[in-house]
Short mmCIF file of C-alpha atoms in Angstrom, two decimals:
data_model
loop_
_atom_site.label_atom_id
_atom_site.label_comp_id
_atom_site.label_asym_id
_atom_site.label_seq_id
_atom_site.Cartn_x
_atom_site.Cartn_y
_atom_site.Cartn_z
CA MET A 1 104.46 97.37 102.16
CA THR A 2 106.52 94.49 100.79
CA VAL A 3 109.70 95.94 102.26
CA GLY A 4 108.06 96.39 105.64
CA LEU A 5 106.68 92.85 105.69
CA HIS A 6 110.17 91.51 105.02
CA VAL A 7 112.30 93.63 107.28
CA ILE A 8 110.21 94.72 110.28
CA PRO A 9 109.50 91.17 111.57
CA SER A 10 113.26 90.63 111.89
CA PHE A 11 113.35 93.51 114.41
CA PHE A 12 111.08 91.67 116.84
CA HIS A 13 114.07 89.66 118.11
CA LEU A 14 117.06 91.95 117.73
CA ASP A 15 119.09 89.93 120.24
CA ASP A 16 118.77 86.83 118.05
CA ASN A 17 119.17 88.56 114.69
CA TYR A 18 121.40 91.63 114.80
CA LEU A 19 122.83 92.52 118.20
CA SER A 20 126.15 91.23 119.51
CA THR A 21 124.32 88.27 121.11
CA ALA A 22 122.99 87.01 117.74
CA PHE A 23 124.11 83.91 115.88
CA LYS A 24 125.31 85.24 112.54
CA THR A 25 126.15 83.96 109.09
CA PHE A 26 127.61 85.99 106.25
CA ASN A 27 127.04 86.14 102.52
CA THR A 28 130.49 86.61 101.02
CA ASP A 29 129.07 86.09 97.53
CA PHE A 30 127.00 89.25 97.89
CA PHE A 31 129.35 91.44 99.97
CA PRO A 32 133.17 91.72 99.92
CA PRO A 33 134.81 90.42 103.12
CA TRP A 34 136.15 93.85 104.07
CA PHE A 35 132.65 95.28 104.10
CA ILE A 36 131.33 92.43 106.27
CA ASP A 37 134.24 92.89 108.68
CA LEU A 38 133.48 96.60 108.90
CA VAL A 39 129.77 96.03 109.62
CA GLN A 40 130.54 93.39 112.25
CA LYS A 41 132.34 96.03 114.32
CA SER A 42 129.05 97.85 114.81
CA PRO A 43 128.16 98.43 118.48
CA ASP A 44 124.62 97.64 119.53
CA ALA A 45 123.84 101.35 119.69
CA LEU A 46 124.52 101.63 115.96
CA VAL A 47 122.15 98.73 115.28
CA TYR A 48 119.40 100.55 117.17
CA PHE A 49 120.17 103.68 115.16
CA PHE A 50 119.71 101.84 111.87
CA VAL A 51 116.48 100.28 113.15
CA ALA A 52 115.10 103.75 113.91
CA ALA A 53 116.40 105.07 110.58
CA PHE A 54 114.69 102.22 108.74
CA TYR A 55 111.32 102.88 110.39
CA ILE A 56 111.47 106.58 109.51
CA THR A 57 112.64 106.18 105.92
CA TRP A 58 110.30 103.24 105.28
CA PHE A 59 107.30 105.26 106.44
CA CYS A 60 108.36 108.24 104.29
CA PHE A 61 108.76 105.93 101.29
CA LEU A 62 105.37 104.32 102.01
CA ILE A 63 103.51 107.63 101.94
CA GLY A 64 105.65 109.09 99.14
CA LEU A 65 107.41 111.85 101.05
CA PHE A 66 110.75 112.83 99.41
CA SER A 67 110.47 109.48 97.66
CA GLN A 68 113.88 109.10 96.06
CA ILE A 69 115.84 110.24 99.13
CA SER A 70 113.81 108.04 101.46
CA CYS A 71 114.19 105.10 99.05
CA ILE A 72 117.99 105.48 98.96
CA LEU A 73 118.30 105.73 102.74
CA MET A 74 115.88 102.86 103.33
CA THR A 75 117.76 100.66 100.86
CA ALA A 76 121.06 101.50 102.60
CA CYS A 77 119.51 100.31 105.88
CA CYS A 78 118.41 97.08 104.19
CA TYR A 79 121.93 96.42 102.89
CA TYR A 80 123.33 97.10 106.36
CA PHE A 81 121.07 94.50 108.00
CA TYR A 82 121.77 92.00 105.23
CA ALA A 83 125.52 92.38 105.78
CA LEU A 84 125.08 92.26 109.56
CA ASN A 85 123.40 88.84 109.46
CA CYS A 86 122.03 86.95 106.47
CA PHE A 87 120.91 83.98 108.58
CA HIS A 88 117.23 84.97 108.46
CA ILE A 89 117.10 87.10 105.34
CA GLY A 90 119.70 85.61 102.99
CA THR A 91 117.05 84.23 100.65
CA LEU A 92 115.91 84.57 97.07
CA SER A 93 113.12 86.91 98.14
CA TRP A 94 115.59 89.22 99.88
CA ASP A 95 117.85 89.32 96.83
CA ILE A 96 114.88 90.15 94.59
CA LEU A 97 113.77 92.87 96.99
CA LEU A 98 117.20 94.52 97.06
CA VAL A 99 117.50 94.45 93.28
CA THR A 100 114.06 96.04 92.90
CA LEU A 101 114.84 98.73 95.47
CA PHE A 102 118.13 99.49 93.74
CA LEU A 103 116.24 100.13 90.50
CA MET A 104 113.84 102.47 92.27
CA CYS A 105 116.74 104.40 93.77
CA LEU A 106 117.93 105.25 90.26
CA THR A 107 114.86 107.15 89.16
CA PRO A 108 114.38 110.75 90.34
CA TYR A 109 110.59 110.44 90.22
CA HIS A 110 108.41 108.15 92.30
CA GLY A 111 105.58 110.28 93.62
CA ASP A 112 102.52 110.28 91.44
CA TYR A 113 98.91 110.60 92.53
CA PHE A 114 99.10 108.49 95.71
CA SER A 115 101.94 110.38 97.36
CA VAL A 116 102.56 113.20 99.78
CA ASP A 117 105.02 114.57 97.23
CA ALA A 118 102.09 115.24 94.88
CA LEU A 119 100.37 117.20 97.66
CA ARG A 120 103.57 119.00 98.58
CA ARG A 121 104.03 120.14 94.99
CA GLY A 122 100.35 121.01 94.58
CA ASP A 123 100.32 119.06 91.34
CA VAL A 124 96.63 118.94 90.38
CA GLU A 125 97.32 116.67 87.42
CA ALA A 126 99.87 114.36 89.02
CA TRP A 127 98.05 111.37 87.54
CA ARG A 128 98.95 112.61 84.05
CA LYS A 129 102.67 112.72 84.71
CA PRO A 130 104.61 110.16 82.62
CA ARG A 131 106.22 107.33 84.55
CA PRO A 132 109.94 106.54 84.19
CA PHE A 133 109.76 104.09 81.30
CA PHE A 134 113.23 102.61 81.72
CA LEU A 135 112.39 101.54 85.28
CA GLN A 136 109.10 100.05 84.15
CA ARG A 137 110.84 98.07 81.40
CA LEU A 138 113.53 96.76 83.76
CA LEU A 139 110.89 95.56 86.23
CA GLN A 140 108.96 93.93 83.38
CA LEU A 141 112.10 92.07 82.33
CA GLN A 142 112.73 91.05 85.93
CA ILE A 143 109.42 89.25 86.41
CA ALA A 144 109.40 87.82 82.87
CA SER A 145 112.88 86.38 83.45
CA THR A 146 111.80 84.99 86.82
CA PHE A 147 108.94 83.07 85.20
CA PHE A 148 111.10 81.81 82.32
CA PHE A 149 114.13 80.66 84.28
CA THR A 150 112.12 78.94 87.01
CA GLY A 151 110.39 76.98 84.25
CA LEU A 152 113.71 76.28 82.54
CA TYR A 153 115.23 75.03 85.78
CA LYS A 154 112.41 72.52 86.18
CA ILE A 155 113.34 70.77 82.93
CA THR A 156 117.11 70.85 83.37
CA GLY A 157 117.67 70.07 87.05
CA ASP A 158 118.01 66.65 88.61
CA GLY A 159 114.67 64.90 89.00
CA ASN A 160 113.11 67.38 86.61
CA TRP A 161 109.39 67.70 85.94
CA MET A 162 109.61 66.13 82.47
CA THR A 163 111.22 62.80 83.40
CA GLY A 164 110.32 62.66 87.10
CA ASN A 165 107.29 63.60 89.14
CA PRO A 166 108.19 66.30 91.66
CA VAL A 167 104.52 67.27 92.16
CA TYR A 168 103.79 63.76 93.40
CA PHE A 169 106.84 64.00 95.66
CA LEU A 170 105.63 67.32 97.07
CA MET A 171 102.27 65.79 97.89
CA ASN A 172 103.81 62.83 99.73
CA TYR A 173 107.40 63.27 100.93
CA PRO A 174 108.35 66.96 101.23
CA ALA A 175 110.49 68.35 104.00
CA LEU A 176 108.66 70.08 106.83
CA GLY A 177 107.66 73.61 105.90
CA VAL A 178 107.70 73.09 102.12
CA THR A 179 104.01 72.51 101.37
CA LYS A 180 100.86 73.64 103.13
CA HIS A 181 97.77 71.59 103.83
CA PHE A 182 95.16 72.40 101.19
CA LEU A 183 91.90 70.84 100.02
CA LEU A 184 93.17 68.53 97.24
CA LYS A 185 96.49 67.55 98.75
CA GLU A 186 95.43 64.05 99.91
CA TRP A 187 93.67 63.33 96.63
CA MET A 188 96.69 64.42 94.57
CA ALA A 189 98.95 62.31 96.79
CA GLY A 190 97.15 59.19 95.51
CA HIS A 191 97.05 60.14 91.82
CA PRO A 192 100.58 60.30 90.36
CA GLN A 193 99.29 60.62 86.78
CA PHE A 194 97.39 63.80 87.65
CA CYS A 195 100.50 65.14 89.39
CA TYR A 196 102.58 64.44 86.29
CA VAL A 197 100.18 66.31 84.00
CA THR A 198 100.04 69.16 86.52
CA GLY A 199 103.85 69.35 86.44
CA LEU A 200 103.85 69.61 82.66
CA LEU A 201 101.25 72.38 82.76
CA ILE A 202 103.30 74.28 85.35
CA VAL A 203 106.41 74.13 83.16
CA ALA A 204 104.46 75.16 80.06
CA THR A 205 102.88 78.09 81.90
CA GLU A 206 106.15 79.42 83.27
CA LEU A 207 107.98 79.14 79.94
CA SER A 208 105.17 80.83 78.02
CA MET A 209 104.42 83.67 80.47
CA PRO A 210 107.15 86.06 79.17
CA PHE A 211 105.81 85.78 75.63
CA LEU A 212 102.18 86.12 76.71
CA LEU A 213 103.02 89.24 78.74
CA PHE A 214 104.86 91.02 75.93
CA ILE A 215 102.32 90.21 73.19
CA PRO A 216 99.63 92.96 73.30
CA ASN A 217 96.76 90.64 72.37
CA THR A 218 97.47 88.21 75.21
CA ARG A 219 98.82 90.65 77.80
CA TYR A 220 95.69 91.13 79.92
CA ALA A 221 94.91 87.42 80.00
CA ALA A 222 98.52 86.78 81.10
CA ILE A 223 98.19 89.34 83.91
CA VAL A 224 95.07 87.58 85.22
CA LEU A 225 96.81 84.21 84.85
CA GLY A 226 99.83 85.54 86.77
CA PHE A 227 97.64 86.79 89.61
CA CYS A 228 95.91 83.40 89.89
CA TRP A 229 99.30 81.68 89.67
CA HIS A 230 100.73 83.53 92.66
CA VAL A 231 97.57 83.09 94.73
CA LEU A 232 97.73 79.33 94.15
CA LEU A 233 101.44 79.38 94.93
CA ILE A 234 100.96 81.09 98.28
CA MET A 235 98.03 78.76 99.12
CA THR A 236 99.90 75.51 98.44
CA LEU A 237 103.59 76.13 99.22
CA ASP A 238 105.40 77.81 102.07
CA VAL A 239 107.00 80.47 99.88
CA PRO A 240 108.08 83.96 100.99
CA ALA A 241 105.39 86.64 101.12
CA ILE A 242 107.23 88.57 98.42
CA PHE A 243 105.78 86.21 95.83
CA LEU A 244 102.31 87.53 96.68
CA PHE A 245 103.08 91.20 97.37
CA LEU A 246 105.76 92.05 94.81
CA PHE A 247 105.30 89.92 91.71
CA PRO A 248 101.56 90.54 91.17
CA ALA A 249 102.24 94.26 91.52
CA GLN A 250 104.96 93.97 88.86
CA LEU A 251 102.49 92.25 86.54
CA LEU A 252 100.42 95.45 86.57
CA LEU A 253 103.42 97.24 85.05
CA PHE A 254 102.57 95.55 81.75
CA ILE A 255 99.49 97.78 81.51
CA HIS A 256 100.47 100.75 79.36
CA PRO A 257 100.40 103.98 81.43
CA GLN A 258 98.39 105.75 78.74
CA LYS A 259 95.61 103.19 79.19
CA ILE A 260 95.39 104.16 82.85
CA THR A 261 95.41 107.88 82.03
CA ASP A 262 92.65 107.40 79.44
CA TRP A 263 90.56 105.48 81.98
CA ILE A 264 90.92 108.25 84.57
CA GLU A 265 90.05 110.93 82.00
CA ALA A 266 86.94 108.98 80.98
CA ARG A 267 85.81 108.79 84.61
CA ARG A 268 86.44 112.52 85.12
CA SER A 269 84.53 113.42 81.96
CA LEU A 270 81.58 111.31 83.09
CA ASN A 271 81.53 112.93 86.52
CA ALA A 272 81.78 116.41 84.98
CA LYS A 273 78.47 115.77 83.18
CA SER A 274 76.76 114.41 86.31
CA PRO A 275 75.65 116.16 89.52
CA ARG A 276 78.65 116.69 91.76
CA ALA A 277 79.15 117.51 95.42
CA LYS A 278 79.83 121.22 95.94
CA ILE A 279 82.53 122.61 98.23
CA ILE A 280 81.85 126.16 99.47
CA TYR A 281 84.90 127.95 100.90
CA ASP A 282 86.16 131.41 101.78
CA GLY A 283 87.92 132.59 98.63
CA ASP A 284 89.50 135.56 100.45
CA CYS A 285 91.33 133.30 102.90
CA GLY A 286 94.77 132.16 101.72
CA PHE A 287 94.74 129.19 104.10
CA CYS A 288 91.39 128.12 102.64
CA ARG A 289 92.63 128.50 99.05
CA SER A 290 95.66 126.34 99.82
CA SER A 291 93.42 123.72 101.44
CA ILE A 292 91.19 123.66 98.37
CA ARG A 293 94.29 123.23 96.23
CA LEU A 294 95.11 120.08 98.19
CA LEU A 295 91.57 118.80 97.67
CA GLN A 296 91.92 119.41 93.93
CA VAL A 297 95.11 117.33 93.92
CA MET A 298 93.32 114.50 95.72
CA ASP A 299 90.15 114.74 93.61
CA LEU A 300 91.24 112.06 91.13
CA TRP A 301 87.77 111.34 89.72
CA GLY A 302 86.65 115.00 89.54
CA LYS A 303 83.78 114.39 91.96
CA LEU A 304 83.84 117.86 93.52
CA GLU A 305 82.82 121.31 92.34
CA TYR A 306 84.56 124.21 94.08
CA ILE A 307 82.60 127.41 94.72
CA THR A 308 83.82 130.61 96.37
CA GLY A 309 81.63 131.56 99.31
CA PRO A 310 81.22 134.75 101.35
CA LYS A 311 84.18 136.34 103.08
CA GLY A 312 84.84 135.28 106.65
CA MET A 313 83.17 131.86 106.50
CA ALA A 314 83.74 130.09 109.81
CA GLU A 315 83.91 126.64 108.22
CA MET A 316 83.89 124.86 104.89
CA LYS A 317 80.52 123.62 103.61
CA LEU A 318 79.80 120.56 101.49
CA TYR A 319 76.52 120.19 99.59
CA ASP A 320 76.24 116.54 98.61
CA THR A 321 74.44 115.12 95.59
CA ASP A 322 71.69 113.77 97.89
CA ASP A 323 70.85 117.36 99.00
CA LYS A 324 72.47 116.86 102.41
CA THR A 325 74.64 119.64 103.83
CA TYR A 326 77.77 119.08 105.90
CA GLY A 327 79.93 121.65 107.64
CA GLY A 328 83.39 121.74 109.20
CA PHE A 329 84.62 118.42 110.52
CA PHE A 330 81.59 116.56 109.19
CA ALA A 331 82.25 117.94 105.72
CA PHE A 332 85.77 116.57 105.96
CA ARG A 333 84.44 113.22 107.18
CA ARG A 334 82.23 113.06 104.11
CA LEU A 335 85.21 113.92 101.88
CA VAL A 336 87.18 110.87 103.04
CA TRP A 337 84.64 108.71 101.18
CA LEU A 338 84.94 110.78 97.98
CA LEU A 339 88.72 111.13 97.66
CA PRO A 340 90.82 107.93 97.38
CA MET A 341 93.88 109.56 98.94
CA LEU A 342 91.87 110.14 102.13
CA TYR A 343 90.71 106.54 102.50
CA PRO A 344 93.39 105.85 105.17
CA MET A 345 91.70 108.54 107.30
CA ILE A 346 88.39 106.63 107.50
CA PRO A 347 89.30 104.77 110.75
CA VAL A 348 90.50 108.05 112.27
CA VAL A 349 87.40 110.16 111.54
CA TYR A 350 85.09 107.37 112.71
CA PHE A 351 87.06 106.46 115.81
CA PRO A 352 84.85 106.45 118.96
CA GLY A 353 84.62 110.01 120.25
CA SER A 354 85.66 111.60 116.96
CA SER A 355 82.21 113.23 116.56
CA ILE A 356 82.94 115.23 119.73
CA LEU A 357 86.69 115.82 119.42
CA GLY A 358 86.73 116.32 115.64
CA PRO A 359 84.60 119.52 115.56
CA LEU A 360 86.66 120.99 118.42
CA VAL A 361 89.93 120.37 116.55
CA TYR A 362 88.45 121.71 113.30
CA ARG A 363 87.24 124.92 114.95
CA TRP A 364 90.60 125.46 116.65
CA VAL A 365 92.45 125.07 113.34
CA ALA A 366 89.94 127.36 111.59
CA HIS A 367 90.37 130.10 114.20
CA ASN A 368 94.17 129.80 114.29
CA ARG A 369 94.98 129.46 110.59
CA TYR A 370 97.82 131.95 110.83
CA LEU A 371 99.73 129.54 113.10
CA PHE A 372 100.38 127.18 110.17
CA PRO A 373 103.29 128.72 108.23
CA VAL A 374 103.49 125.67 105.97
CA PHE A 375 100.92 127.28 103.70
CA HIS A 376 102.66 130.68 103.46
CA THR A 377 99.42 132.19 102.20
CA CYS A 378 98.12 134.38 105.02
CA THR A 379 100.46 137.34 104.71
CA ASP A 380 97.53 139.62 103.84
CA GLY A 381 95.92 139.14 107.27
CA THR A 382 92.72 137.56 106.01
CA CYS A 383 93.36 134.41 108.00
CA HIS A 384 93.43 136.40 111.25
CA ARG A 385 89.78 137.38 110.95
#
């Protein structure tokens, strides 16, 4: 999502940003001149090709389909646009984004529970799979270093926050587009002493954050502090959106993966001892068995109990914990509330007219299961009945 929020808006005005009619500047510190010269020879048709390629690979990366390949191709598109014109995107946030993407290109494993790759593999316990630790550690070091060096810069640069009062300056004399209008801005503008103390607290927080994040006893408090920090940052200053969408997500990487696995297992154990919704399906139908396998992959909390029903069932049945029975499309619509991976389908299954069109589509798929070779499970002819 962070990548899309950074790159896609620049496509809204291709003639100003990337096409031959655009005003362009080049970052020769990031790219060698020969590479920039090569990219500048691109015809407009090639620019449109890379735009289309970015949309496709970004969407595949977003849903976790062939994650590493889509990440590599998407990152290549990002580097192309950066070399084509850094006028709009040659910023700190863009550099941070490219570095982070480069790290993700190095690992062969991205797809865990929330990914189409997990469904494609039929990995029922995808949430147990260990994460690539080296990538996690590098991203931890990235955000810890960002906090530390921004704090260090504030006490070593000209007009620093120890001997000067930049907070007071920001409240009174900033350039247009630096600060936002917020509730206490006018009050702070008239209280330089408060601004000075605030500046000292900001420096102290940024210098101490790396230590607080790596010390186990203070880690969770530091994560909460970091979240609040970035929310306040985005509310008061006109900073890039990456500070809100990327850095807080990286703070969560300080939570040990085993803690998350233990939490999921505890939830599953609790649900296993409680009444669960029951899915009744045709166990003789290969298409149905494959569909149930996908539901088992998506059933993160273990909220469903799977029961083989009579041969030749026309539709799947769901018996909910409130003694209500759902069939076919309406069973699926109930499932979207039980399985987190199906949450994006909620607007689709409740779209006006879905109660009429949905059952028709479900019945057509049920009666034509053999037309879906992706499952490769109906070679015995049971799906033709």
